Short mmCIF file of C-alpha atoms and ligand atoms in Angstrom, two decimals:
data_model
loop_
_atom_site.label_atom_id
_atom_site.label_comp_id
_atom_site.label_asym_id
_atom_site.label_seq_id
_atom_site.Cartn_x
_atom_site.Cartn_y
_atom_site.Cartn_z
CA MET A 1 -3.00 -0.03 -12.44
CA LEU A 2 -2.59 -3.22 -14.40
CA SER A 3 -0.92 -2.85 -17.69
CA ALA A 4 -2.28 -4.10 -21.02
CA ALA A 5 0.86 -6.46 -21.08
CA PHE A 6 -0.05 -7.99 -17.74
CA VAL A 7 -3.62 -8.70 -18.90
CA VAL A 8 -2.39 -10.45 -22.14
CA ALA A 9 0.18 -12.48 -20.27
CA SER A 10 -2.26 -13.60 -17.56
CA PHE A 11 -4.73 -14.74 -20.14
CA VAL A 12 -2.28 -16.78 -22.05
CA ALA A 13 -1.11 -18.40 -18.74
CA SER A 14 -4.71 -18.98 -17.61
CA THR A 15 -5.32 -21.37 -20.59
CA PHE A 16 -2.60 -23.72 -19.06
CA SER A 17 -3.25 -23.32 -15.37
CA ALA A 18 -5.76 -22.27 -12.74
CA PRO A 19 -7.86 -19.25 -13.32
CA SER A 20 -5.59 -16.05 -12.89
CA PRO A 21 -6.77 -12.53 -11.93
CA SER A 22 -7.80 -11.84 -15.54
CA ALA A 23 -9.17 -15.19 -16.54
CA GLY A 24 -12.82 -14.14 -16.25
CA ASN A 25 -13.52 -17.57 -14.98
CA CYS A 26 -13.70 -17.11 -11.21
CA THR A 27 -16.35 -19.00 -9.06
CA VAL A 28 -19.61 -17.17 -9.15
CA LEU A 29 -21.13 -16.89 -5.72
CA TRP A 30 -24.27 -15.01 -6.71
CA GLU A 31 -25.46 -14.60 -10.32
CA GLY A 32 -27.72 -11.61 -11.24
CA ARG A 33 -27.01 -11.56 -14.96
CA ILE A 34 -30.46 -11.60 -16.72
CA PRO A 35 -31.39 -14.71 -18.84
CA GLN A 36 -32.51 -13.82 -22.37
CA ASP A 37 -35.85 -15.26 -21.69
CA PHE A 38 -36.59 -13.31 -18.61
CA THR A 39 -39.73 -11.03 -18.98
CA PRO A 40 -40.62 -8.07 -16.63
CA GLN A 41 -42.96 -10.46 -14.86
CA SER A 42 -40.07 -12.70 -13.98
CA PHE A 43 -39.05 -9.94 -11.47
CA ASP A 44 -42.41 -10.39 -9.74
CA GLN A 45 -41.81 -14.04 -8.97
CA ASP A 46 -40.06 -15.20 -5.88
CA THR A 47 -37.84 -17.31 -8.09
CA SER A 48 -36.10 -14.01 -9.35
CA PRO A 49 -32.46 -13.63 -8.48
CA PHE A 50 -33.56 -10.31 -6.96
CA ASN A 51 -35.89 -9.82 -4.11
CA ASN A 52 -39.40 -9.43 -5.59
CA THR A 53 -40.78 -7.16 -2.72
CA ILE A 54 -38.01 -4.55 -2.13
CA PHE A 55 -37.08 -1.81 -2.89
CA LEU A 56 -39.81 -0.16 -5.04
CA GLY A 57 -42.79 2.16 -4.58
CA GLN A 58 -45.51 1.02 -2.17
CA ASN A 59 -48.13 0.53 -4.93
CA GLN A 60 -45.77 -0.61 -7.68
CA THR A 61 -44.80 -4.07 -9.04
CA TRP A 62 -41.52 -4.86 -10.56
CA SER A 63 -43.14 -5.72 -13.94
CA GLU A 64 -44.34 -2.15 -14.10
CA ILE A 65 -40.80 -0.81 -13.74
CA VAL A 66 -38.50 -3.31 -15.54
CA GLN A 67 -37.70 -2.76 -19.23
CA PHE A 68 -35.20 -4.25 -21.63
CA PRO A 69 -33.85 -1.52 -23.73
CA ASP A 70 -32.20 -2.07 -27.22
CA VAL A 71 -28.69 -1.37 -26.06
CA PRO A 72 -25.36 -3.18 -26.59
CA PRO A 73 -24.79 -5.74 -23.82
CA SER A 74 -22.37 -4.77 -21.02
CA LEU A 75 -18.86 -6.16 -20.52
CA PHE A 76 -20.07 -9.24 -18.65
CA ASP A 77 -23.30 -9.88 -20.41
CA ILE A 78 -21.95 -12.71 -22.64
CA THR A 79 -25.29 -14.58 -22.84
CA SER A 80 -27.38 -12.43 -20.65
CA LYS A 81 -29.16 -9.07 -21.21
CA PRO A 82 -29.08 -5.70 -19.43
CA VAL A 83 -32.14 -4.34 -17.58
CA GLU A 84 -33.39 -0.78 -17.19
CA ILE A 85 -35.07 0.23 -14.01
CA SER A 86 -36.62 3.69 -13.18
CA ILE A 87 -37.93 6.02 -10.70
CA SER A 88 -41.16 8.17 -10.89
CA ASP A 89 -43.40 10.07 -8.61
CA GLU A 90 -44.68 6.67 -7.49
CA SER A 91 -41.34 5.39 -6.31
CA ILE A 92 -42.01 5.94 -2.58
CA PHE A 93 -41.05 2.90 -0.55
CA ALA A 94 -42.90 1.96 2.59
CA PHE A 95 -40.50 0.62 5.18
CA ASN A 96 -43.69 -0.53 6.98
CA ALA A 97 -47.26 0.61 7.14
CA SER A 98 -46.44 3.69 9.17
CA LEU A 99 -42.94 4.56 7.91
CA ILE A 100 -43.44 5.79 4.31
CA GLU A 101 -40.21 7.17 2.87
CA THR A 102 -41.58 10.43 1.26
CA GLY A 103 -38.18 11.97 1.24
CA PHE A 104 -36.76 9.48 -1.26
CA ARG A 105 -37.61 8.16 -4.72
CA ARG A 106 -35.99 4.85 -4.99
CA THR A 107 -35.99 1.64 -7.00
CA GLU A 108 -33.31 -1.02 -6.24
CA LEU A 109 -32.73 -4.56 -7.14
CA VAL A 110 -31.19 -6.50 -4.26
CA PRO A 111 -29.99 -10.07 -4.31
CA ALA A 112 -32.70 -12.44 -3.03
CA ASN A 113 -31.89 -14.86 -0.16
CA ASN A 114 -33.60 -17.72 -1.91
CA ASN A 115 -30.42 -18.98 -3.47
CA ASN A 116 -28.05 -21.81 -3.11
CA THR A 117 -24.93 -19.89 -3.48
CA GLY A 118 -23.38 -19.54 -0.11
CA ASP A 119 -22.12 -16.53 1.70
CA ILE A 120 -21.13 -13.33 -0.16
CA THR A 121 -20.16 -11.38 2.87
CA SER A 122 -17.11 -13.20 4.12
CA GLY A 123 -13.76 -14.14 2.82
CA ILE A 124 -12.80 -12.19 -0.28
CA THR A 125 -15.49 -11.44 -2.78
CA THR A 126 -15.71 -9.23 -5.89
CA ILE A 127 -19.09 -7.46 -6.78
CA HIS A 128 -19.51 -6.59 -10.49
CA TRP A 129 -21.86 -4.12 -11.96
CA SER A 130 -22.24 -1.91 -15.11
CA ILE A 131 -24.24 1.16 -15.61
CA LEU A 132 -25.49 3.01 -18.70
CA THR A 133 -27.58 6.18 -18.74
CA ASP A 134 -30.87 6.47 -20.58
CA SER A 135 -30.36 9.83 -22.23
CA ALA A 136 -34.09 10.04 -23.13
CA HIS A 137 -35.01 9.71 -19.45
CA PRO A 138 -32.17 11.42 -17.66
CA LEU A 139 -31.63 11.78 -13.82
CA ASN A 140 -31.99 15.35 -12.42
CA TYR A 141 -28.41 15.96 -11.43
CA SER A 142 -29.48 18.93 -9.23
CA HIS A 143 -30.36 16.12 -6.75
CA GLU A 144 -27.84 13.60 -5.31
CA TYR A 145 -28.33 10.02 -6.16
CA GLN A 146 -26.95 6.73 -4.87
CA ILE A 147 -26.89 4.37 -7.83
CA MET A 148 -25.16 1.35 -6.22
CA TRP A 149 -24.23 0.72 -2.67
CA HIS A 150 -23.65 -1.88 -0.09
CA GLU A 151 -25.44 -1.34 3.25
CA ARG A 152 -24.90 -3.05 6.68
CA THR A 153 -27.47 -5.56 7.90
CA ASP A 154 -28.37 -3.24 10.84
CA LEU A 155 -28.87 -0.42 8.34
CA ALA A 156 -26.37 1.76 10.45
CA ALA A 157 -24.21 2.68 7.39
CA ASP A 158 -23.46 2.03 3.79
CA GLN A 159 -19.89 0.66 3.66
CA LEU A 160 -19.46 1.79 0.08
CA ALA A 161 -21.66 3.83 -2.35
CA LEU A 162 -21.59 5.09 -6.00
CA LYS A 163 -23.03 8.46 -6.14
CA THR A 164 -23.82 11.15 -8.75
CA GLY A 165 -25.45 14.48 -8.82
CA VAL A 166 -25.08 17.59 -6.50
CA PRO A 167 -24.13 16.45 -3.06
CA PHE A 168 -26.94 16.76 -0.53
CA ALA A 169 -24.52 17.95 2.10
CA PRO A 170 -21.15 19.17 0.64
CA ALA A 171 -19.59 19.01 4.12
CA LYS A 172 -19.95 15.16 4.02
CA GLU A 173 -17.65 15.11 0.99
CA ASP A 174 -13.84 15.19 1.09
CA ILE A 175 -13.68 16.75 -2.35
CA THR A 176 -15.40 19.75 -3.94
CA VAL A 177 -17.81 18.55 -6.63
CA THR A 178 -17.66 20.97 -9.54
CA ASN A 179 -19.27 18.73 -12.11
CA PRO A 180 -22.29 16.93 -10.66
CA LYS A 181 -22.71 14.52 -13.69
CA THR A 182 -19.83 12.46 -12.26
CA LEU A 183 -19.63 8.85 -10.84
CA ARG A 184 -18.15 9.07 -7.41
CA VAL A 185 -17.23 6.05 -5.26
CA VAL A 186 -17.06 6.72 -1.59
CA GLY A 187 -16.15 4.50 1.31
CA THR A 188 -18.16 4.05 4.64
CA ASN A 189 -20.47 6.83 5.53
CA PHE A 190 -19.62 6.33 9.14
CA ALA A 191 -16.80 8.80 8.14
CA THR A 192 -17.10 12.62 7.90
CA PRO A 193 -16.08 13.43 5.34
CA GLU A 194 -16.58 10.25 3.39
CA LYS A 195 -13.49 9.17 1.54
CA ASN A 196 -13.94 9.69 -2.21
CA VAL A 197 -11.80 6.92 -3.73
CA TYR A 198 -12.64 7.52 -7.36
CA VAL A 199 -14.41 10.07 -9.66
CA VAL A 200 -14.99 9.79 -13.39
CA ASP A 201 -17.30 11.63 -15.81
CA PHE A 202 -20.74 9.98 -16.12
CA ASP A 203 -20.87 10.18 -19.90
CA ASP A 204 -23.97 9.20 -21.74
CA ASP A 205 -23.88 6.33 -24.38
CA VAL A 206 -21.07 4.58 -22.60
CA TRP A 207 -21.13 1.56 -20.33
CA HIS A 208 -19.42 2.28 -17.04
CA ASN A 209 -18.09 -1.06 -15.66
CA PHE A 210 -17.19 -1.35 -12.01
CA ALA A 211 -15.97 -4.01 -9.68
CA VAL A 212 -15.05 -3.88 -5.87
CA THR A 213 -12.98 -6.67 -4.36
CA ILE A 214 -13.70 -6.80 -0.59
CA GLY A 215 -11.59 -8.37 2.04
CA TRP A 216 -14.40 -8.94 4.61
CA GLU A 217 -12.00 -9.77 7.46
CA THR A 218 -9.08 -7.62 6.34
CA ASN A 219 -10.88 -4.44 5.10
CA GLN A 220 -8.47 -4.46 2.12
CA THR A 221 -10.45 -3.04 -0.85
CA GLN A 222 -9.68 -2.77 -4.59
CA LEU A 223 -11.91 -0.74 -7.01
CA TYR A 224 -11.82 -1.47 -10.73
CA TYR A 225 -13.27 0.60 -13.56
CA SER A 226 -13.49 0.50 -17.40
CA ARG A 227 -15.67 1.86 -20.22
CA ASP A 228 -17.65 -0.24 -22.72
CA LYS A 229 -15.63 -3.50 -23.61
CA GLU A 230 -12.37 -2.41 -22.22
CA PRO A 231 -10.97 -4.69 -19.54
CA LEU A 232 -11.40 -3.54 -16.00
CA GLU A 233 -8.31 -1.74 -14.52
CA MET A 234 -7.61 -1.27 -10.79
CA VAL A 235 -8.22 2.38 -9.99
CA SER A 236 -8.11 2.44 -6.22
CA ASN A 237 -6.56 0.14 -3.52
CA PHE A 238 -7.79 1.19 0.02
CA THR A 239 -8.75 0.11 3.44
CA ASN A 240 -12.50 0.52 4.44
CA ASP A 241 -14.77 -0.43 7.32
CA TRP A 242 -16.52 -3.60 5.99
CA ALA A 243 -17.98 -4.67 9.38
CA GLY A 244 -21.61 -5.51 9.47
CA GLN A 245 -22.08 -7.79 6.47
CA GLY A 246 -25.28 -6.60 4.71
CA ILE A 247 -26.86 -6.30 1.13
CA ILE A 248 -26.06 -4.89 -2.14
CA HIS A 249 -28.29 -2.33 -3.71
CA PHE A 250 -28.12 -2.32 -7.57
CA GLY A 251 -30.38 0.58 -8.34
CA PHE A 252 -30.94 4.12 -7.59
CA LEU A 253 -32.13 6.42 -4.82
CA ARG A 254 -32.85 10.15 -5.19
CA LEU A 255 -32.18 12.26 -2.15
CA PRO A 256 -34.22 15.22 -1.45
CA ILE A 257 -33.10 18.84 -1.36
CA GLY A 258 -32.99 20.50 2.09
CA ASP A 259 -31.04 21.48 5.13
CA PRO A 260 -28.28 19.14 6.12
CA ASP A 261 -29.89 18.33 9.38
CA ILE A 262 -33.29 17.13 8.04
CA ASN A 263 -34.33 13.34 8.18
CA ILE A 264 -33.74 12.66 4.48
CA ALA A 265 -36.04 9.60 4.36
CA PHE A 266 -39.05 11.66 5.24
CA GLU A 267 -38.29 15.35 4.71
CA GLY A 268 -37.02 17.81 2.11
CA PHE A 269 -38.09 18.65 -1.48
CA GLN A 270 -38.37 16.33 -4.37
CA ALA A 271 -38.78 17.79 -7.85
CA PRO A 272 -41.81 16.11 -9.70
CA ILE A 273 -40.60 13.57 -12.33
CA ASP A 274 -41.93 13.74 -15.92
CA THR A 275 -42.67 10.21 -16.84
CA PHE A 276 -39.58 8.43 -15.40
CA GLU A 277 -35.89 8.65 -14.87
CA GLY A 278 -34.02 5.56 -15.95
CA LEU A 279 -30.72 3.81 -15.69
CA VAL A 280 -29.52 0.58 -17.40
CA TYR A 281 -27.77 -2.13 -15.25
CA GLY A 282 -25.90 -4.87 -16.69
CA GLY A 283 -23.42 -7.74 -15.74
CA LEU A 284 -24.43 -8.04 -12.05
CA PHE A 285 -22.64 -10.86 -10.19
CA VAL A 286 -20.57 -11.66 -7.25
CA GLU A 287 -17.46 -13.94 -7.60
CA ASP A 288 -15.13 -15.55 -5.10
CA SER A 289 -11.72 -13.79 -5.01
CA ALA A 290 -10.21 -15.68 -1.96
CA ASP A 291 -7.59 -17.18 -4.35
CA GLY A 292 -7.04 -13.71 -6.12
CA CYS A 293 -9.27 -14.35 -8.98
CA VAL A 294 -10.91 -11.18 -10.35
CA SER A 295 -12.66 -11.25 -13.64
CA LEU A 296 -11.45 -8.28 -15.70
CA GLY A 297 -13.17 -9.10 -18.97
CA GLY A 298 -12.29 -7.79 -22.37
CA GLN A 299 -10.71 -11.04 -23.54
C1 NAG B 301 -13.06 -22.05 -16.65
O1 NAG B 301 -13.62 -22.98 -15.80
C2 NAG B 301 -14.12 -24.14 -16.44
C3 NAG B 301 -14.87 -24.92 -15.29
O2 NAG B 301 -14.15 -24.97 -14.17
C4 NAG B 301 -12.86 -24.91 -17.00
O3 NAG B 301 -13.34 -26.09 -17.64
C5 NAG B 301 -12.09 -23.98 -17.98
O4 NAG B 301 -10.92 -24.69 -18.39
C6 NAG B 301 -11.75 -22.65 -17.35
N1 NAG B 301 -11.17 -21.79 -18.31
C7 NAG B 301 -10.10 -21.05 -18.16
C8 NAG B 301 -9.66 -20.17 -19.17
O5 NAG B 301 -9.46 -21.07 -17.07
C1 NAG B 302 -50.66 3.63 -2.21
O1 NAG B 302 -51.98 3.57 -2.38
C2 NAG B 302 -52.73 3.88 -1.16
C3 NAG B 302 -54.25 3.50 -1.56
O2 NAG B 302 -54.68 4.32 -2.62
C4 NAG B 302 -52.58 5.27 -0.79
O3 NAG B 302 -53.25 5.48 0.44
C5 NAG B 302 -51.08 5.48 -0.56
O4 NAG B 302 -50.81 6.79 -0.25
C6 NAG B 302 -50.25 5.01 -1.73
N1 NAG B 302 -48.86 4.92 -1.54
C7 NAG B 302 -47.94 5.87 -2.15
C8 NAG B 302 -46.53 5.76 -1.65
O5 NAG B 302 -48.27 6.57 -2.97
C1 NAG B 303 -42.28 0.56 11.56
O1 NAG B 303 -40.82 0.40 11.82
C2 NAG B 303 -40.49 1.16 12.96
C3 NAG B 303 -38.95 1.18 12.94
O2 NAG B 303 -38.55 -0.15 13.07
C4 NAG B 303 -41.22 0.69 14.27
O3 NAG B 303 -40.66 1.51 15.23
C5 NAG B 303 -42.60 0.81 13.98
O4 NAG B 303 -43.21 0.23 15.14
C6 NAG B 303 -43.07 0.11 12.80
N1 NAG B 303 -44.43 0.30 12.58
C7 NAG B 303 -45.28 -0.69 12.15
C8 NAG B 303 -46.71 -0.33 11.90
O5 NAG B 303 -44.93 -1.78 11.90
C1 NAG B 304 -37.27 -9.75 0.54
O1 NAG B 304 -36.93 -8.87 1.56
C2 NAG B 304 -37.91 -8.95 2.61
C3 NAG B 304 -37.69 -7.78 3.50
O2 NAG B 304 -36.30 -7.78 4.01
C4 NAG B 304 -37.85 -10.30 3.29
O3 NAG B 304 -38.72 -10.38 4.30
C5 NAG B 304 -38.05 -11.47 2.24
O4 NAG B 304 -37.76 -12.65 2.80
C6 NAG B 304 -37.05 -11.21 1.04
N1 NAG B 304 -37.47 -12.14 -0.03
C7 NAG B 304 -36.57 -12.80 -0.63
C8 NAG B 304 -37.17 -13.76 -1.71
O5 NAG B 304 -35.34 -12.59 -0.68
C1 NAG B 305 -12.06 -3.54 9.79
O1 NAG B 305 -12.72 -2.42 10.14
C2 NAG B 305 -13.59 -2.59 11.30
C3 NAG B 305 -14.32 -1.23 11.50
O2 NAG B 305 -13.42 -0.26 11.62
C4 NAG B 305 -12.63 -2.86 12.52
O3 NAG B 305 -13.46 -3.15 13.59
C5 NAG B 305 -11.86 -4.15 12.24
O4 NAG B 305 -10.97 -4.33 13.27
C6 NAG B 305 -11.04 -3.87 10.89
N1 NAG B 305 -10.29 -5.06 10.51
C7 NAG B 305 -9.07 -5.16 10.35
C8 NAG B 305 -8.32 -6.35 10.07
O5 NAG B 305 -8.33 -4.03 10.31
C1 NAG B 306 -3.04 -3.04 -2.13
O1 NAG B 306 -2.28 -2.34 -1.24
C2 NAG B 306 -1.76 -3.17 -0.08
C3 NAG B 306 -1.08 -2.27 0.93
O2 NAG B 306 -0.18 -1.44 0.34
C4 NAG B 306 -0.72 -4.18 -0.75
O3 NAG B 306 -0.26 -5.06 0.12
C5 NAG B 306 -1.58 -4.94 -1.83
O4 NAG B 306 -0.66 -5.81 -2.55
C6 NAG B 306 -2.25 -4.10 -2.80
N1 NAG B 306 -3.11 -4.96 -3.63
C7 NAG B 306 -3.06 -4.92 -4.92
C8 NAG B 306 -4.13 -5.84 -5.61
O5 NAG B 306 -2.43 -4.21 -5.59
C1 NAG B 307 -34.49 19.32 -11.05
O1 NAG B 307 -34.48 19.45 -9.56
C2 NAG B 307 -34.43 20.76 -9.14
C3 NAG B 307 -34.22 20.71 -7.66
O2 NAG B 307 -35.31 20.01 -7.06
C4 NAG B 307 -35.69 21.51 -9.64
O3 NAG B 307 -35.58 22.87 -9.24
C5 NAG B 307 -35.76 21.38 -11.12
O4 NAG B 307 -37.07 21.89 -11.44
C6 NAG B 307 -35.76 19.87 -11.60
N1 NAG B 307 -35.62 19.83 -13.04
C7 NAG B 307 -36.46 19.10 -13.74
C8 NAG B 307 -36.19 19.15 -15.20
O5 NAG B 307 -37.30 18.33 -13.23
C1 NAG B 308 -27.11 -13.00 -1.59
C2 NAG B 308 -27.70 -13.81 -0.59
O1 NAG B 308 -28.75 -13.40 -0.11
N1 NAG B 308 -27.09 -14.79 -0.29
C3 NAG B 308 -27.51 -15.79 0.67
C4 NAG B 308 -27.73 -17.15 -0.03
O2 NAG B 308 -28.17 -18.24 0.89
C5 NAG B 308 -27.13 -18.40 1.85
C6 NAG B 308 -27.58 -19.57 2.67
O3 NAG B 308 -28.94 -19.48 3.08
C7 NAG B 308 -27.08 -17.04 2.70
O4 NAG B 308 -26.06 -17.23 3.79
C8 NAG B 308 -26.61 -15.96 1.81
O5 NAG B 308 -26.55 -14.71 2.51
#
């Protein structure tokens, strides 16, 4: 872990030299922080930083889902604002006209490709995201959820996922989950069991800030975490299978409950949802870390 002294020292140095790991001033490759003047309708437009057609219910629009709650900004929302997204019984995504994913409830913001930002799946990049619960519209922790993940372009695997809730298939985990209301970061799901690299309580009323630095050609991976306005600290340094490029999912997918061998996209039980379940996301961006620059915030 980085010590507080290191963070302070780097910040002082950064005012006189090139951005250092804690300068919070690395080159942004993709910007998903929400401008103050964005409305729910902004997410319906193809000018949104997020894909305006995926991933949401077949009969839903983004403007029906997006809300701007009255919460403190996240660590990296300096001039931007957080956004709440939700799932309901309507959150059934249609992969195409005949493949309706009735096993899942899902709503995810993914970076649109209508950008001028360059490649975020080569070199060394750092993905940032922060998550806050909506305690008035909680998740049902009897189900497993993925609440952020990175999926290969060929959809064959998720290289990394942040999960919560009761595991759908405990045999897929390399730890015994005793408290379902935890945030659990796992590496590639090509592996059985998946490698849990970090677990922390998913407390309400606290921003949970994450960043992951990915060496796309080296597989070297660093995970960072902090709460509220604390600077990020490295909590895991591991190797992972990053082959396959792919896309980031900032949002949540509720798995069904059922036997481990069912096809989870189409089978299993989903408890009905009363109104909606919500999560607030903030500080979404990807930066270039090829020169070692990782924004830690908190300065
Ligand atoms: C951050 O980047 C801007 C633009 O490159 C530069 O003007 C500024 O000095 C940098 N600040 C720090 C603290 O490195
Ligand atoms: C969307 O609406 C159509 C027409 O009413 C309906 O047939 C379909 O089942 C709905 N899809 C979902 C996922 O609810
Ligand atoms: C839906 O996608 C599946 C899998 O790619 C494909 O086999 C099927 O033909 C598609 N159906 C339609 C109606 O596009
Ligand atoms: C959104 O995703 C769909 C499906 O992958 C794709 O066809 C479309 O080009 C994407 N749109 C944008 C703006 O990224
Ligand atoms: C990264 O992981 C992939 C998948 O296991 C592997 O093919 C590749 O050789 C690895 N790269 C390095 C530099 O170890
Ligand atoms: C991560 O671990 C690797 C291998 O032990 C080491 O070379 C590297 O310096 C570590 N990275 C950081 C940021 O601590
Ligand atoms: C939560 O999910 C479980 C399992 O599907 C279900 O039995 C329970 O009724 C749900 N609770 C609520 C409050 O919806
Ligand atoms: C996040 C994202 O979709 N980035 C794309 C931005 O545009 C470049 C050039 O078209 C693509 O290579 C990136 O994948």
